GROMACS .gro file of C-alpha atoms in nm:
model
  169
    1MET     CA    1   0.000   0.000   0.000
    2SER     CA    2   0.136   0.344  -0.089
    3ARG     CA    3   0.228   0.590   0.183
    4ASP     CA    4  -0.054   0.827   0.076
    5ARG     CA    5  -0.317   0.554   0.098
    6LEU     CA    6  -0.183   0.439   0.432
    7GLY     CA    7  -0.224   0.794   0.565
    8VAL     CA    8  -0.584   0.802   0.443
    9VAL     CA    9  -0.652   0.467   0.611
   10TRP     CA   10  -0.510   0.593   0.942
   11ALA     CA   11  -0.708   0.915   0.917
   12GLY     CA   12  -1.025   0.719   0.844
   13LEU     CA   13  -0.966   0.489   1.138
   14GLY     CA   14  -0.893   0.785   1.363
   15LEU     CA   15  -1.208   0.972   1.265
   16THR     CA   16  -1.418   0.657   1.302
   17GLY     CA   17  -1.276   0.598   1.649
   18LEU     CA   18  -1.327   0.959   1.751
   19GLY     CA   19  -1.688   0.950   1.629
   20LEU     CA   20  -1.751   0.631   1.823
   21ALA     CA   21  -1.601   0.792   2.133
   22PHE     CA   22  -1.832   1.093   2.108
   23LEU     CA   23  -2.131   0.864   2.052
   24LEU     CA   24  -2.037   0.644   2.347
   25ALA     CA   25  -1.986   0.951   2.568
   26GLN     CA   26  -2.345   1.056   2.506
   27TRP     CA   27  -2.472   0.725   2.643
   28ILE     CA   28  -2.225   0.655   2.920
   29GLY     CA   29  -2.076   0.996   3.002
   30TRP     CA   30  -1.729   1.144   2.969
   31ASP     CA   31  -1.666   1.091   3.339
   32LYS     CA   32  -1.667   0.715   3.276
   33ILE     CA   33  -1.497   0.678   2.938
   34TRP     CA   34  -1.220   0.940   2.929
   35PRO     CA   35  -0.951   0.676   3.002
   36MET     CA   36  -1.010   0.540   2.655
   37PHE     CA   37  -0.792   0.821   2.519
   38PRO     CA   38  -0.465   0.702   2.674
   39LEU     CA   39  -0.572   0.344   2.608
   40LEU     CA   40  -0.643   0.408   2.239
   41GLY     CA   41  -0.332   0.625   2.213
   42GLY     CA   42  -0.130   0.329   2.336
   43LEU     CA   43  -0.292   0.102   2.081
   44VAL     CA   44  -0.200   0.353   1.810
   45PHE     CA   45   0.165   0.326   1.916
   46PHE     CA   46   0.140  -0.054   1.890
   47ALA     CA   47  -0.011  -0.015   1.543
   48GLY     CA   48   0.281   0.211   1.451
   49TYR     CA   49   0.519  -0.060   1.568
   50VAL     CA   50   0.344  -0.313   1.345
   51ALA     CA   51   0.337  -0.065   1.055
   52SER     CA   52   0.713  -0.012   1.094
   53GLY     CA   53   0.761  -0.379   1.018
   54PHE     CA   54   0.833  -0.450   1.386
   55LYS     CA   55   1.147  -0.237   1.362
   56ASP     CA   56   1.079   0.063   1.587
   57ALA     CA   57   1.078  -0.114   1.923
   58GLY     CA   58   1.060   0.216   2.114
   59LEU     CA   59   0.696   0.247   2.012
   60THR     CA   60   0.615  -0.056   2.225
   61PHE     CA   61   0.734   0.122   2.540
   62VAL     CA   62   0.493   0.414   2.494
   63GLY     CA   63   0.219   0.181   2.367
   64THR     CA   64   0.244  -0.041   2.673
   65ALA     CA   65   0.260   0.244   2.923
   66ALA     CA   66  -0.032   0.438   2.771
   67THR     CA   67  -0.251   0.129   2.730
   68LEU     CA   68  -0.194   0.013   3.087
   69ILE     CA   69  -0.245   0.362   3.229
   70GLY     CA   70  -0.575   0.386   3.041
   71LEU     CA   71  -0.685   0.050   3.181
   72PHE     CA   72  -0.576   0.154   3.531
   73PHE     CA   73  -0.778   0.475   3.512
   74PHE     CA   74  -1.080   0.276   3.394
   75GLY     CA   75  -1.060   0.101   3.731
   76PHE     CA   76  -1.141   0.437   3.892
   77THR     CA   77  -1.404   0.561   3.650
   78LEU     CA   78  -1.589   0.229   3.655
   79GLY     CA   79  -1.590   0.216   4.034
   80TYR     CA   80  -1.337  -0.056   4.116
   81TRP     CA   81  -1.131   0.198   4.315
   82ASP     CA   82  -1.199   0.541   4.461
   83TRP     CA   83  -0.972   0.832   4.375
   84GLU     CA   84  -0.892   0.861   4.746
   85GLU     CA   85  -0.709   0.528   4.715
   86MET     CA   86  -0.444   0.684   4.491
   87ALA     CA   87  -0.234   0.738   4.805
   88GLN     CA   88  -0.204   0.358   4.823
   89LEU     CA   89  -0.215   0.280   4.451
   90TRP     CA   90   0.065   0.510   4.329
   91PRO     CA   91   0.314   0.218   4.301
   92VAL     CA   92   0.104   0.085   4.013
   93PHE     CA   93   0.256   0.359   3.796
   94VAL     CA   94   0.607   0.237   3.878
   95ALA     CA   95   0.506  -0.122   3.796
   96ILE     CA   96   0.348  -0.006   3.467
   97GLY     CA   97   0.677   0.159   3.373
   98GLY     CA   98   0.853  -0.166   3.456
   99VAL     CA   99   0.618  -0.368   3.237
  100ALA     CA  100   0.676  -0.119   2.954
  101PHE     CA  101   1.053  -0.172   2.985
  102VAL     CA  102   1.009  -0.551   2.976
  103VAL     CA  103   0.792  -0.525   2.663
  104LEU     CA  104   1.056  -0.299   2.505
  105PHE     CA  105   1.323  -0.558   2.588
  106ILE     CA  106   1.117  -0.830   2.419
  107ALA     CA  107   1.046  -0.613   2.113
  108GLU     CA  108   1.415  -0.529   2.064
  109GLY     CA  109   1.475  -0.878   1.924
  110ARG     CA  110   1.840  -0.950   1.852
  111ASP     CA  111   1.948  -0.605   1.965
  112ARG     CA  112   1.824  -0.662   2.319
  113ASP     CA  113   1.976  -0.450   2.590
  114TRP     CA  114   1.983  -0.650   2.912
  115GLY     CA  115   1.996  -0.327   3.112
  116VAL     CA  116   1.647  -0.248   2.985
  117LEU     CA  117   1.525  -0.580   3.124
  118GLY     CA  118   1.699  -0.507   3.454
  119ILE     CA  119   1.533  -0.167   3.485
  120GLY     CA  120   1.196  -0.320   3.401
  121LEU     CA  121   1.223  -0.603   3.651
  122ALA     CA  122   1.352  -0.372   3.924
  123ALA     CA  123   1.061  -0.131   3.866
  124ILE     CA  124   0.808  -0.414   3.877
  125VAL     CA  125   0.956  -0.553   4.199
  126PHE     CA  126   0.969  -0.204   4.353
  127GLY     CA  127   0.609  -0.134   4.248
  128VAL     CA  128   0.477  -0.461   4.390
  129VAL     CA  129   0.668  -0.424   4.719
  130ALA     CA  130   0.566  -0.058   4.755
  131LEU     CA  131   0.203  -0.153   4.686
  132ALA     CA  132   0.222  -0.421   4.955
  133VAL     CA  133   0.370  -0.165   5.197
  134THR     CA  134   0.107   0.102   5.121
  135TYR     CA  135  -0.170  -0.151   5.188
  136GLY     CA  136  -0.005  -0.269   5.510
  137LEU     CA  137   0.073  -0.619   5.385
  138LEU     CA  138   0.444  -0.570   5.458
  139PRO     CA  139   0.602  -0.377   5.743
  140GLY     CA  140   0.718  -0.028   5.648
  141ASP     CA  141   1.078  -0.100   5.744
  142VAL     CA  142   1.103  -0.330   5.439
  143VAL     CA  143   1.141  -0.012   5.237
  144LYS     CA  144   1.484   0.050   5.390
  145TYR     CA  145   1.612  -0.236   5.176
  146TRP     CA  146   1.533  -0.062   4.845
  147PRO     CA  147   1.906  -0.023   4.766
  148LEU     CA  148   1.905  -0.398   4.701
  149LEU     CA  149   1.713  -0.320   4.382
  150ILE     CA  150   1.995  -0.093   4.269
  151ILE     CA  151   2.245  -0.369   4.345
  152LEU     CA  152   2.031  -0.616   4.147
  153LEU     CA  153   2.008  -0.373   3.857
  154GLY     CA  154   2.385  -0.325   3.856
  155PHE     CA  155   2.441  -0.700   3.869
  156ILE     CA  156   2.207  -0.760   3.574
  157GLY     CA  157   2.386  -0.484   3.380
  158LEU     CA  158   2.725  -0.641   3.450
  159VAL     CA  159   2.607  -0.987   3.347
  160GLY     CA  160   2.459  -0.844   3.029
  161ALA     CA  161   2.783  -0.665   2.944
  162LEU     CA  162   2.985  -0.980   3.006
  163VAL     CA  163   2.752  -1.190   2.791
  164ARG     CA  164   2.781  -0.939   2.504
  165ALA     CA  165   3.160  -0.929   2.542
  166PHE     CA  166   3.195  -1.308   2.527
  167ARG     CA  167   2.963  -1.330   2.224
  168ARG     CA  168   3.189  -1.093   2.029
  169GLU     CA  169   3.499  -1.305   2.090
   0.00000   0.00000   0.00000
């Protein structure tokens, strides 16, 4: 498909989606469906990744983060959580960032950077532990051990560098 036609297809899909959003808002209300914008924005980044022939892995990071943030906010607008709970739920954002890094690592294919995986896993672990602390499932003094995540991240980076060095020889 030519680049011009592809642009027309994307514009048509965008206008169709926007029209559906406005129609849906009339029935359900903007206060319930506004999280669809980050969610759909994330899906657009995934579509861009596919359209690039699976070459622009960076699009998966933004696509993952935006999609998961949209889904998370739907939890509030649909009544699963109250906005007052954000004081306890903030670690979800850290975990979402971690998941986005892991997806980026997977999408990088042969050019994988093991440091990206380390950052992602460390963020997920930090997010889960912080969530457990904010909900009182773990004692607060567990947080004083957060430097262990930095040590883990450094160790993963070193292992990755060594693996790459030995592959080149």
